[in-house]
Short mmCIF file of C-alpha atoms in Angstrom, two decimals:
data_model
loop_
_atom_site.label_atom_id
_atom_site.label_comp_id
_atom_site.label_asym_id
_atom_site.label_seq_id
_atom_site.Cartn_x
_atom_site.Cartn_y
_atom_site.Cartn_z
CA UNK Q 15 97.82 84.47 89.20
CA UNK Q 16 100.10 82.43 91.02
CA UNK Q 17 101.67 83.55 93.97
CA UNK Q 18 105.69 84.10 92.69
CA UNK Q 19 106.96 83.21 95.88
CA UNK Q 20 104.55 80.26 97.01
CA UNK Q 21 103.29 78.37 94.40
CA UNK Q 22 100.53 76.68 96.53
CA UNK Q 23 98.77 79.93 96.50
CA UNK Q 24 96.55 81.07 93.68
CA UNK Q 25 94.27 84.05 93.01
CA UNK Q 26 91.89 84.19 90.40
CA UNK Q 27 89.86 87.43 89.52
CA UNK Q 28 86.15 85.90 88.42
CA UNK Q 29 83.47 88.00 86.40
CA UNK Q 30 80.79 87.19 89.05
CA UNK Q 31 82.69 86.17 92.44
CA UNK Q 32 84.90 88.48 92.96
CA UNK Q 33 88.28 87.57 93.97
CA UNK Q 34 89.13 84.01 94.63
CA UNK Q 35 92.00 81.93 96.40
CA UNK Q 36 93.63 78.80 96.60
CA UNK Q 37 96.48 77.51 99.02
CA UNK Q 38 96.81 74.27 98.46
CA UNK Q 39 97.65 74.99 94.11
CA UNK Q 40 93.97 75.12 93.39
CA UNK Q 41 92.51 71.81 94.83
CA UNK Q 42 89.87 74.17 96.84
CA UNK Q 43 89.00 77.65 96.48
CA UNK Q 44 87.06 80.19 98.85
CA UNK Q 45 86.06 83.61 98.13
CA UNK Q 46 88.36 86.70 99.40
CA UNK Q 47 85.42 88.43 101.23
CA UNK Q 48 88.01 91.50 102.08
CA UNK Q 49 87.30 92.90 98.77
CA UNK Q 50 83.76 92.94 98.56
CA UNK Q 51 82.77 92.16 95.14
CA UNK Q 52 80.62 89.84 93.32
CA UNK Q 53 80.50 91.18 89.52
CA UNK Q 54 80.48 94.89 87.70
CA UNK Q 55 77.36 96.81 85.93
CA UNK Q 56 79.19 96.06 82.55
CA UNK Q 57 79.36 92.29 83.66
CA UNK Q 58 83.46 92.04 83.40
CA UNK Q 59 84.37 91.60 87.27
CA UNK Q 60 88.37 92.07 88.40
CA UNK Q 61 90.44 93.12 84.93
CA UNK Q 62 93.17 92.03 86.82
CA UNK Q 63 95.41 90.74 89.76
CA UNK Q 64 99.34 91.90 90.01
CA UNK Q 65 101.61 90.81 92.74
CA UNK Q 66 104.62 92.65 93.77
CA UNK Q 67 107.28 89.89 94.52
CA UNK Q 68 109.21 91.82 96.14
CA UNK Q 69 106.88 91.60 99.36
CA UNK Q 70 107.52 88.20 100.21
CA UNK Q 71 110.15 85.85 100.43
CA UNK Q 72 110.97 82.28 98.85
CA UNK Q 73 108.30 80.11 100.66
CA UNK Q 74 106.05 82.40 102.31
CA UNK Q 75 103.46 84.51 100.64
CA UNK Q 76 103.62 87.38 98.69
CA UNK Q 77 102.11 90.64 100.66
CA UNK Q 78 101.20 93.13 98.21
CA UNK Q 79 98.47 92.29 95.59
CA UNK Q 80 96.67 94.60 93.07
CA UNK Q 81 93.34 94.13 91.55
CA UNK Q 82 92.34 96.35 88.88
CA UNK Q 83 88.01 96.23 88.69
CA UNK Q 84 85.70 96.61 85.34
CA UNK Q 85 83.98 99.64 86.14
CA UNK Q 86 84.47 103.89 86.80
CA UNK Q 87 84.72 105.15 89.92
CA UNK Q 88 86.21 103.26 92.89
CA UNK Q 89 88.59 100.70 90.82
CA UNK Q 90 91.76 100.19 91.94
CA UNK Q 91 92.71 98.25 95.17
CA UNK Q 92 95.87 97.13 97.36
CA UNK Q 93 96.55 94.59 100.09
CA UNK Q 94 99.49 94.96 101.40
CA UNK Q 95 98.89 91.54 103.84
CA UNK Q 96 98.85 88.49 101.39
CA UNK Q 97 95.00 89.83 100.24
CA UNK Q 98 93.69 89.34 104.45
CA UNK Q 99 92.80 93.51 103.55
CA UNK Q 100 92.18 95.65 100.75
CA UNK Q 101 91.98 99.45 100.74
CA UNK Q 102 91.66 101.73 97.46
CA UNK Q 103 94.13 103.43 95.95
CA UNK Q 104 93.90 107.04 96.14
CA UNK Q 105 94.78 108.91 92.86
CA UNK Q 106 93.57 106.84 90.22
CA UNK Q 107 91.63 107.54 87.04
CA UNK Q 108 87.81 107.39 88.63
CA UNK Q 109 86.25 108.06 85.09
CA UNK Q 110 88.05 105.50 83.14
CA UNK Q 111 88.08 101.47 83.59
CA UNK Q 112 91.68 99.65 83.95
CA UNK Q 113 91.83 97.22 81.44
CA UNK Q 114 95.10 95.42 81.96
CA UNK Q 115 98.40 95.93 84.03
CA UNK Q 116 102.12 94.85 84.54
CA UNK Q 117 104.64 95.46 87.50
CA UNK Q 118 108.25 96.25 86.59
CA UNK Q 119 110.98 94.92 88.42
CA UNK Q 120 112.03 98.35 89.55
CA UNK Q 121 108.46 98.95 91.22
CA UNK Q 122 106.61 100.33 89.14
CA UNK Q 123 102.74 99.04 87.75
CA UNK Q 124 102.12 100.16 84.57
CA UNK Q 125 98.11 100.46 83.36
CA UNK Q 126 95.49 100.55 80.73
CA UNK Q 127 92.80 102.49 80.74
CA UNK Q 128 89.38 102.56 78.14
CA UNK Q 129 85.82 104.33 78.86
CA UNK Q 130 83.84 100.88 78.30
CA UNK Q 131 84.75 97.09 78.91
CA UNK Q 132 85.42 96.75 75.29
CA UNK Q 133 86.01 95.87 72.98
CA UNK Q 134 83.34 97.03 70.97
CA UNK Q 135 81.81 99.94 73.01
CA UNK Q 136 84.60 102.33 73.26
CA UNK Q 137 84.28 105.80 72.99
CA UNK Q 138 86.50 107.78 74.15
CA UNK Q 139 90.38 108.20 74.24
CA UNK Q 140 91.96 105.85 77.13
CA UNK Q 141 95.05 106.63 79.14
CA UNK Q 142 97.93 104.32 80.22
CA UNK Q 143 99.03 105.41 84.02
CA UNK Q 144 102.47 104.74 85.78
CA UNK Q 145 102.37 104.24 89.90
CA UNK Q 146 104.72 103.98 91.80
CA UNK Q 147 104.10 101.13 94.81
CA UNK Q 148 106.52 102.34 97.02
CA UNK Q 149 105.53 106.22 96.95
CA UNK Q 150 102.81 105.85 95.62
CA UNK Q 151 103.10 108.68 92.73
CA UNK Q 152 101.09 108.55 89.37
CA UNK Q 153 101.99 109.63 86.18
CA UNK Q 154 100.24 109.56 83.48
CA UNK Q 155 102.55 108.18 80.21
CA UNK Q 156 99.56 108.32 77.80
CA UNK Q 157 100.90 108.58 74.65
CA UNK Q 158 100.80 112.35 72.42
CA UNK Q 159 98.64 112.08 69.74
CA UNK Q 160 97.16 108.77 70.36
CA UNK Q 161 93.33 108.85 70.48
CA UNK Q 162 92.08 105.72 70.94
CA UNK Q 163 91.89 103.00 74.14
CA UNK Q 164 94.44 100.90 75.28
CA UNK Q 165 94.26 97.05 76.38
CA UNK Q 166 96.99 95.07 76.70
CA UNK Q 167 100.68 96.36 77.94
CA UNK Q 168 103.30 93.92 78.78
CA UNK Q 169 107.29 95.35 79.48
CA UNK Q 170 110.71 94.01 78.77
CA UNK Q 171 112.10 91.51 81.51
CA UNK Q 172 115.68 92.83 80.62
CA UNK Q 173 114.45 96.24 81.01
CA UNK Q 174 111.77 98.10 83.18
CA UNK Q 175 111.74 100.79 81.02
CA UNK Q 176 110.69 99.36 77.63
CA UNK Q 177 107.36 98.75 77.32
CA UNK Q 178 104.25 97.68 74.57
CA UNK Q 179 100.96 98.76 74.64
CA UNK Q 180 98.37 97.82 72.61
CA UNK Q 181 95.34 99.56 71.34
CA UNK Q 182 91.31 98.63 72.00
CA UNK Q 183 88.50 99.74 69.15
CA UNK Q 184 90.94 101.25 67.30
CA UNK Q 185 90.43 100.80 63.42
CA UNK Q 186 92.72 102.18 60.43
CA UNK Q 187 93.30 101.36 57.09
CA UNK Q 188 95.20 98.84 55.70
CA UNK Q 189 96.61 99.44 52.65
CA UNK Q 190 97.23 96.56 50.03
CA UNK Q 191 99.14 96.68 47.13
CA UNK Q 192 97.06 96.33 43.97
#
């Protein structure tokens, strides 16, 4: 990801090193040893990195940065100094893996969630999770009578509050006209 308010600085979430990054636009690299990581049992690494512009200023670097990590348990993490620190976040889904997420312009990070990396070895219903980085609420805006995982989610630019998911290992039907 590149950093929206500094373009010189890059992050890159590997499958075996952990999280990366670049200041001078990706000339060099060096690894972020605050979050200690190198890869994940199912081999996936960081799912992803979000950055909350917001918490910087044209020119200097953005502050808070979100990795979402391949595996249960411990999987969610936030710096909230440019990536110099990185604590969990308390409240997340432990027995699920985040897949993918997207930050809204009105604060909120919107996320996937599956049992397995996918996208073959799911199997079990996922969850999509709303929190909130300024009170740091969660809701969970899984969808009624969905049962199947979710990967992807992207959200309207012209509005926060429109969003599309998409599904993982989910398989139906398709019916063709004779």
């Amino acid at each position: 990801i590149v950093d929206p308010n500094n373009t010189s600085i890059l992050f890159c979430g590997t499958r075996n090193n952990g999280l990366c990054k670049s200041t001078n636009a990706g000339a060099t690299w060096s690894k972020v040893s605050s979050l200690n990581l190198t890869t994940t049992p199912n081999a996936n690494g960081i799912s992803f990195v979000v950055m909350d512009p917001s918490s910087g200023s044209s020119g200097s670097a953005t502050q808070t940065i979100i990795t979402g990590i391949s595996r249960t348990g411990t999987n969610l993490y936030r710096s909230n100094d440019g990536g110099a620190t990185f604590t969990e976040i308390s409240g997340a889904p432990s027995n699920l893996m985040p897949h993918r997420a997207v930050l809204t312009s009105n604060g909120n990070l919107f996320i996937t969630y599956a049992n397995n990396a996918g996208p073959w070895d799911i199997s079990a219903p996922g969850q999509m999770w709303k929190y909130n980085l300024q009170s740091g609420a969660w809701t969970n805006i899984t969808v009624t009578g969905f049962t199947g995982a979710y990967g992807g989610i992207s959200v309207d630019p012209a509005n926060p509050d429109r969003l599309v998911a998409s599904s993982l290992n989910t398989y139906a039907y398709q019916y063709t006209a004779a």
